[in-house]
mmCIF file of C-alpha atoms in Angstrom:
data_model
loop_
_atom_site.group_PDB
_atom_site.id
_atom_site.type_symbol
_atom_site.label_atom_id
_atom_site.label_comp_id
_atom_site.label_asym_id
_atom_site.label_seq_id
_atom_site.Cartn_x
_atom_site.Cartn_y
_atom_site.Cartn_z
ATOM 1 C CA MET B 266 40.344 -65.081 -0.553
ATOM 2 C CA THR B 267 38.080 -61.951 -1.394
ATOM 3 C CA ALA B 268 34.354 -63.445 -1.908
ATOM 4 C CA MET B 269 32.175 -63.554 -5.059
ATOM 5 C CA LEU B 270 30.521 -60.210 -5.589
ATOM 6 C CA VAL B 271 27.625 -61.224 -8.102
ATOM 7 C CA HIS B 272 25.087 -58.558 -9.423
ATOM 8 C CA PHE B 273 21.914 -58.955 -8.229
ATOM 9 C CA PRO B 274 18.795 -59.721 -8.807
ATOM 10 C CA TRP B 275 19.951 -58.366 -12.811
ATOM 11 C CA MET B 276 22.943 -60.198 -15.092
ATOM 12 C CA HIS B 277 21.997 -58.267 -18.073
ATOM 13 C CA PRO B 278 25.364 -55.940 -17.652
ATOM 14 C CA ARG B 279 23.801 -53.181 -18.965
ATOM 15 C CA LEU B 280 21.082 -53.218 -16.093
ATOM 16 C CA GLY B 281 24.149 -52.194 -13.479
ATOM 17 C CA GLN B 282 24.131 -48.482 -11.892
ATOM 18 C CA GLY B 283 26.064 -46.087 -10.681
ATOM 19 C CA PRO B 284 29.402 -46.826 -9.915
ATOM 20 C CA LEU B 285 30.070 -50.581 -9.760
ATOM 21 C CA PRO B 286 32.783 -52.181 -6.831
ATOM 22 C CA GLU B 287 35.799 -53.258 -8.348
ATOM 23 C CA GLY B 288 35.705 -57.613 -8.669
ATOM 24 C CA LEU B 289 31.758 -57.349 -9.349
ATOM 25 C CA VAL B 290 30.832 -60.077 -11.430
ATOM 26 C CA PHE B 291 27.438 -60.150 -13.339
ATOM 27 C CA PHE B 292 26.470 -64.411 -14.328
ATOM 28 C CA ASP B 293 26.290 -66.200 -16.675
ATOM 29 C CA PRO B 294 23.691 -68.960 -16.341
ATOM 30 C CA GLY B 295 24.792 -70.494 -19.631
ATOM 31 C CA VAL B 296 23.846 -67.637 -22.554
ATOM 32 C CA ASP B 297 26.839 -66.243 -24.363
ATOM 33 C CA MET B 298 26.899 -62.162 -25.053
ATOM 34 C CA ALA B 299 29.566 -59.768 -26.021
ATOM 35 C CA THR B 300 30.026 -57.236 -23.441
ATOM 36 C CA ASP B 301 33.280 -55.713 -22.134
ATOM 37 C CA ARG B 302 31.998 -56.016 -17.763
ATOM 38 C CA PRO B 303 32.854 -59.489 -16.246
ATOM 39 C CA ARG B 304 30.563 -62.491 -16.359
ATOM 40 C CA TRP B 305 30.711 -65.310 -14.506
ATOM 41 C CA ARG B 306 29.828 -68.645 -15.743
ATOM 42 C CA PRO B 307 29.389 -71.718 -12.987
ATOM 43 C CA GLU B 308 32.149 -74.653 -14.137
ATOM 44 C CA SER B 309 28.903 -77.244 -13.304
ATOM 45 C CA LEU B 310 26.177 -75.451 -15.162
ATOM 46 C CA PRO B 311 23.613 -78.794 -16.412
ATOM 47 C CA CYS B 312 22.820 -77.558 -20.275
ATOM 48 C CA SER B 313 25.611 -76.435 -22.691
ATOM 49 C CA PRO B 314 25.355 -73.453 -24.081
ATOM 50 C CA ALA B 315 23.762 -74.654 -27.248
ATOM 51 C CA GLU B 316 21.329 -76.859 -24.520
ATOM 52 C CA VAL B 317 20.369 -73.819 -23.408
ATOM 53 C CA ARG B 318 19.980 -71.425 -26.551
ATOM 54 C CA ALA B 319 18.315 -73.722 -28.150
ATOM 55 C CA LEU B 320 15.659 -74.187 -25.174
ATOM 56 C CA LEU B 321 15.045 -69.896 -25.665
ATOM 57 C CA ARG B 322 14.342 -70.428 -29.374
ATOM 58 C CA SER B 323 11.863 -73.461 -28.634
ATOM 59 C CA TYR B 324 10.262 -70.987 -25.509
ATOM 60 C CA MET B 325 10.805 -68.146 -28.114
ATOM 61 C CA GLU B 326 8.508 -70.014 -30.225
ATOM 62 C CA PHE B 327 6.514 -71.408 -27.558
ATOM 63 C CA GLY B 328 5.229 -67.969 -26.745
ATOM 64 C CA GLU B 329 4.608 -66.904 -29.883
ATOM 65 C CA ARG B 330 1.083 -69.036 -30.554
ATOM 66 C CA PHE B 331 0.029 -66.326 -28.380
ATOM 67 C CA PRO B 332 -2.024 -63.196 -29.525
ATOM 68 C CA ARG B 333 -0.972 -60.630 -25.959
ATOM 69 C CA VAL B 334 1.272 -60.550 -23.116
ATOM 70 C CA SER B 335 -1.346 -61.603 -21.040
ATOM 71 C CA ASP B 336 -2.438 -65.453 -22.184
ATOM 72 C CA MET B 337 0.705 -66.912 -21.872
ATOM 73 C CA LYS B 338 1.158 -68.107 -18.254
ATOM 74 C CA ALA B 339 4.902 -69.513 -19.526
ATOM 75 C CA TYR B 340 6.673 -67.468 -17.181
ATOM 76 C CA GLN B 341 5.149 -65.691 -13.758
ATOM 77 C CA ALA B 342 7.063 -65.299 -10.121
ATOM 78 C CA ALA B 343 5.270 -68.686 -8.759
ATOM 79 C CA GLY B 344 8.461 -70.263 -10.259
ATOM 80 C CA LEU B 345 9.241 -72.474 -12.666
ATOM 81 C CA ASP B 346 6.026 -74.424 -12.236
ATOM 82 C CA ASN B 347 3.691 -72.522 -13.097
ATOM 83 C CA PHE B 348 5.891 -71.982 -16.112
ATOM 84 C CA PHE B 349 4.971 -75.925 -17.328
ATOM 85 C CA THR B 350 0.395 -75.307 -16.588
ATOM 86 C CA GLY B 351 -1.293 -75.033 -20.119
ATOM 87 C CA THR B 352 2.264 -76.297 -22.506
ATOM 88 C CA SER B 353 2.461 -79.162 -24.672
ATOM 89 C CA LEU B 354 4.327 -82.261 -23.405
ATOM 90 C CA GLU B 355 6.412 -82.182 -25.100
ATOM 91 C CA PHE B 356 7.770 -78.953 -24.608
ATOM 92 C CA ARG B 357 7.307 -79.293 -20.990
ATOM 93 C CA SER B 358 9.726 -82.716 -21.507
ATOM 94 C CA GLN B 359 12.181 -80.809 -23.639
ATOM 95 C CA LEU B 360 13.360 -78.752 -20.613
ATOM 96 C CA LEU B 361 13.024 -80.557 -18.049
ATOM 97 C CA GLY B 362 15.717 -83.321 -20.360
ATOM 98 C CA GLY B 363 13.217 -85.530 -20.708
ATOM 99 C CA ALA B 364 12.075 -86.678 -17.705
ATOM 100 C CA GLU B 365 9.221 -86.960 -15.875
ATOM 101 C CA PRO B 366 8.479 -83.815 -13.600
ATOM 102 C CA GLU B 367 9.109 -85.707 -10.048
ATOM 103 C CA ALA B 368 12.574 -86.676 -11.290
ATOM 104 C CA ALA B 369 13.293 -84.225 -12.866
ATOM 105 C CA ASP B 370 16.685 -82.612 -12.348
ATOM 106 C CA PRO B 371 16.574 -79.357 -10.286
ATOM 107 C CA ARG B 372 19.078 -77.450 -10.911
ATOM 108 C CA ARG B 373 18.694 -77.982 -14.500
ATOM 109 C CA GLN B 374 15.806 -76.135 -13.920
ATOM 110 C CA ALA B 375 16.875 -73.565 -11.954
ATOM 111 C CA GLN B 376 19.670 -73.326 -14.451
ATOM 112 C CA VAL B 377 16.601 -72.485 -17.245
ATOM 113 C CA LEU B 378 14.820 -70.255 -15.159
ATOM 114 C CA LEU B 379 17.572 -68.302 -14.972
ATOM 115 C CA ALA B 380 18.670 -68.007 -18.416
ATOM 116 C CA MET B 381 14.973 -67.407 -19.447
ATOM 117 C CA ALA B 382 15.204 -64.139 -17.293
ATOM 118 C CA LEU B 383 17.871 -63.203 -18.857
ATOM 119 C CA SER B 384 16.074 -63.018 -22.173
ATOM 120 C CA ARG B 385 14.000 -61.367 -20.797
ATOM 121 C CA GLU B 386 16.352 -58.241 -19.608
ATOM 122 C CA GLU B 387 17.285 -58.266 -22.880
ATOM 123 C CA GLN B 388 14.441 -57.579 -24.257
ATOM 124 C CA PHE B 389 14.052 -55.120 -21.355
ATOM 125 C CA VAL B 390 17.092 -54.215 -22.252
ATOM 126 C CA ALA B 391 16.210 -53.731 -25.952
ATOM 127 C CA MET B 392 13.411 -51.869 -24.381
ATOM 128 C CA ARG B 393 15.075 -48.842 -22.702
ATOM 129 C CA GLU B 394 17.533 -47.850 -25.466
ATOM 130 C CA GLN B 395 14.474 -46.565 -27.335
ATOM 131 C CA GLU B 396 14.094 -44.113 -24.222
ATOM 132 C CA GLY B 397 15.482 -41.422 -26.465
ATOM 133 C CA ARG B 398 12.265 -41.438 -28.658
ATOM 134 C CA PHE B 399 9.931 -42.328 -25.621
ATOM 135 C CA GLU B 400 11.447 -38.695 -24.354
ATOM 136 C CA ALA B 401 11.388 -37.429 -27.901
ATOM 137 C CA ALA B 402 7.663 -38.344 -27.966
ATOM 138 C CA ARG B 403 5.895 -37.358 -24.534
ATOM 139 C CA GLU B 404 8.458 -33.404 -25.203
ATOM 140 C CA GLY B 405 5.846 -33.837 -28.481
ATOM 141 C CA PHE B 406 2.701 -34.614 -26.504
ATOM 142 C CA ALA B 407 3.150 -31.325 -23.391
ATOM 143 C CA ALA B 408 4.130 -29.371 -27.310
ATOM 144 C CA VAL B 409 0.969 -30.612 -28.301
ATOM 145 C CA LEU B 410 -1.753 -30.568 -25.246
ATOM 146 C CA GLY B 411 0.055 -27.248 -24.111
ATOM 147 C CA LEU B 412 1.683 -28.225 -21.679
ATOM 148 C CA ASP B 413 4.448 -25.820 -20.368
ATOM 149 C CA ASP B 414 7.194 -28.079 -19.117
ATOM 150 C CA GLU B 415 7.000 -32.307 -19.463
ATOM 151 C CA GLU B 416 6.549 -32.358 -15.349
ATOM 152 C CA SER B 417 2.681 -31.672 -15.742
ATOM 153 C CA PHE B 418 1.972 -35.117 -16.859
ATOM 154 C CA ALA B 419 2.468 -35.580 -13.227
ATOM 155 C CA GLU B 420 -0.603 -33.624 -12.412
ATOM 156 C CA LEU B 421 -2.715 -35.466 -15.614
ATOM 157 C CA GLY B 422 -1.978 -37.887 -13.820
ATOM 158 C CA VAL B 423 1.318 -39.820 -15.681
ATOM 159 C CA PRO B 424 3.678 -40.781 -13.557
ATOM 160 C CA ASP B 425 7.301 -41.226 -15.108
ATOM 161 C CA GLU B 426 6.483 -45.630 -14.979
ATOM 162 C CA VAL B 427 3.775 -45.399 -17.708
ATOM 163 C CA ILE B 428 6.512 -43.825 -20.371
ATOM 164 C CA PHE B 429 9.674 -45.137 -18.643
ATOM 165 C CA PRO B 430 9.114 -48.679 -17.169
ATOM 166 C CA ARG B 431 11.802 -50.164 -14.615
ATOM 167 C CA ALA B 432 13.877 -53.925 -14.188
ATOM 168 C CA GLY B 433 12.175 -53.978 -10.504
ATOM 169 C CA ALA B 434 8.273 -53.541 -11.548
ATOM 170 C CA GLU B 435 8.254 -54.987 -15.206
ATOM 171 C CA LEU B 436 10.583 -57.607 -15.207
ATOM 172 C CA PRO B 437 9.643 -60.808 -12.450
ATOM 173 C CA TRP B 438 12.698 -61.573 -9.848
ATOM 174 C CA LYS B 439 11.622 -62.790 -6.371
ATOM 175 C CA SER B 440 12.323 -66.011 -7.810
ATOM 176 C CA LEU B 441 14.838 -66.197 -8.956
ATOM 177 C CA LEU B 442 16.580 -66.301 -6.092
ATOM 178 C CA PRO B 443 15.819 -69.871 -5.093
ATOM 179 C CA SER B 444 17.783 -70.859 -8.208
ATOM 180 C CA LEU B 445 20.677 -68.351 -8.285
ATOM 181 C CA LEU B 446 21.440 -70.463 -5.319
ATOM 182 C CA CYS B 447 21.985 -73.329 -6.595
ATOM 183 C CA PHE B 448 24.563 -72.220 -7.672
ATOM 184 C CA LEU B 449 26.383 -69.813 -6.199
ATOM 185 C CA PRO B 450 29.292 -70.215 -3.987
ATOM 186 C CA ARG B 451 29.074 -70.524 -0.215
ATOM 187 C CA ASP B 452 30.556 -67.436 0.425
ATOM 188 C CA ALA B 453 29.348 -65.164 -2.543
ATOM 189 C CA ARG B 454 27.509 -61.730 -1.639
ATOM 190 C CA LEU B 455 24.807 -60.489 -3.792
ATOM 191 C CA PHE B 456 25.305 -56.650 -4.825
ATOM 192 C CA VAL B 457 22.248 -54.684 -5.536
ATOM 193 C CA THR B 458 21.874 -50.855 -6.726
ATOM 194 C CA ASP B 459 17.880 -51.293 -8.458
ATOM 195 C CA ALA B 460 15.999 -48.606 -6.080
ATOM 196 C CA ASP B 461 12.844 -51.248 -6.795
ATOM 197 C CA VAL B 462 14.555 -53.584 -5.577
ATOM 198 C CA LEU B 463 15.955 -51.843 -2.188
ATOM 199 C CA ARG B 464 12.277 -50.935 -1.225
ATOM 200 C CA GLU B 465 11.046 -54.326 -1.635
ATOM 201 C CA LEU B 466 14.279 -55.590 0.970
ATOM 202 C CA ALA B 467 14.133 -52.749 3.337
ATOM 203 C CA ALA B 468 10.553 -53.749 3.814
ATOM 204 C CA LEU B 469 11.495 -56.792 5.439
ATOM 205 C CA ASP B 470 12.999 -54.981 7.761
ATOM 206 C CA LEU B 471 16.646 -55.764 7.730
ATOM 207 C CA ASP B 472 19.728 -53.892 8.941
ATOM 208 C CA PHE B 473 21.972 -52.765 6.205
ATOM 209 C CA SER B 474 25.113 -50.972 8.068
ATOM 210 C CA PRO B 475 29.091 -50.117 6.618
ATOM 211 C CA CYS B 476 31.115 -52.741 5.100
ATOM 212 C CA GLY B 477 34.105 -51.037 5.642
ATOM 213 C CA GLN B 478 35.243 -47.960 7.380
ATOM 214 C CA ASP B 479 34.657 -45.443 4.469
ATOM 215 C CA GLY B 480 31.291 -46.729 5.206
ATOM 216 C CA ALA B 481 30.181 -46.200 0.530
ATOM 217 C CA LEU B 482 28.886 -50.282 1.037
ATOM 218 C CA LEU B 483 25.966 -51.449 3.083
ATOM 219 C CA CYS B 484 26.207 -54.984 4.135
ATOM 220 C CA CYS B 485 22.642 -56.934 5.203
ATOM 221 C CA ARG B 486 21.964 -60.585 6.263
ATOM 222 C CA LEU B 487 18.882 -62.464 4.392
ATOM 223 C CA ASP B 488 18.441 -65.666 6.914
ATOM 224 C CA GLU B 489 16.361 -68.151 5.979
ATOM 225 C CA ASP B 490 13.151 -66.599 7.377
ATOM 226 C CA GLY B 491 14.160 -63.369 5.551
ATOM 227 C CA LEU B 492 14.705 -64.922 1.967
ATOM 228 C CA GLU B 493 11.500 -67.724 2.485
ATOM 229 C CA ARG B 494 9.204 -63.792 2.741
ATOM 230 C CA LEU B 495 11.247 -63.023 -0.150
ATOM 231 C CA CYS B 496 10.387 -65.130 -2.672
ATOM 232 C CA GLY B 497 8.009 -67.344 -0.880
ATOM 233 C CA VAL B 498 9.601 -70.109 -0.661
ATOM 234 C CA ARG B 499 12.314 -72.053 1.666
ATOM 235 C CA VAL B 500 16.324 -72.484 1.080
ATOM 236 C CA GLU B 501 18.061 -74.064 2.760
ATOM 237 C CA LEU B 502 21.238 -71.550 4.127
ATOM 238 C CA SER B 503 24.273 -72.697 4.972
ATOM 239 C CA GLU B 504 24.788 -69.688 6.869
ATOM 240 C CA PRO B 505 22.365 -66.042 6.332
ATOM 241 C CA LEU B 506 23.254 -64.654 2.361
ATOM 242 C CA THR B 507 25.498 -61.135 2.356
ATOM 243 C CA ILE B 508 23.584 -58.216 0.954
ATOM 244 C CA VAL B 509 25.763 -55.209 -0.309
ATOM 245 C CA ALA B 510 24.174 -52.540 -1.658
ATOM 246 C CA PRO B 511 26.009 -49.345 -1.436
ATOM 247 C CA SER B 512 25.120 -45.793 0.099
ATOM 248 C CA GLN B 513 24.187 -43.239 -2.019
ATOM 249 C CA GLN B 514 21.956 -44.598 -4.083
ATOM 250 C CA PRO B 515 21.865 -43.628 -8.703
#
C-alpha cells in the first residue's frame, strides 16, 4: 500500500505550488471547503464540522474585540496554550469542551488549532488574490516617483516581500506539525513546496536525497531531535517522519 502523501504546512489547496504529485491530499481539520483538489479528513476527529464552525465563529468574534492584530495574543506560534492568554473563561471553556485545561482532550485542542490555522490561510489566500491590484498600484507608484522599472523599488529598500507577503513569513506554521501528527497515519509523508519552509528545514542540516530513480522528488527523515529543534516541543515518534520535496523548486 502506498504511503499517504499530505501537503505541508498549508492545508488550503490554493497554497499548493507548482505541479503536485499524483495522490497528494490536503489535510482537512473538519472545515468544509469547495475545491477540486483532494482533501483528507480523519474519521476520528473529536469535533464535528458544525462544532468547528461554531468554534471558529467564536474565535473571530473574540478577535474583533481588538483594534490591532498586535493586541490580540490569542494565536501565536508557541502553541494553543498562548491562545488562552487573556481570553475570557467562557471562551476558554468552550474551546476545551467545557473542561479544565488539565482535563482537556489534546486531540480536540489539536483540531481546533489546525482549524484556526486553516482560517488564517483562507484570509491569506484572499489577500493574495488581490495581487493584481497590488501590482497595478506598484506600477503606479513607480510612475509617480519617476522610476524606470519596478525593480528600482529594491534600490529604495522596498523588497517584494513588503508588497507580496509570503505564506512562510506571514503564517505561523511550526506549531502545526505536532497537532497534525495527532491525526496522520503512521506511515504518512509530508510534501513541502514552499521555499521559505524548505529553507527552514535545510537549516536543520537534513539530508535530502532522491526518493526514486527519476530524481523528481527529494526525501529526508525528520527524527524527534530535529522535530524538537523545528517546533520547540518534544514529540514522540514511532519512526522518523519523511519529508518530501520537489527537486526543482517553483
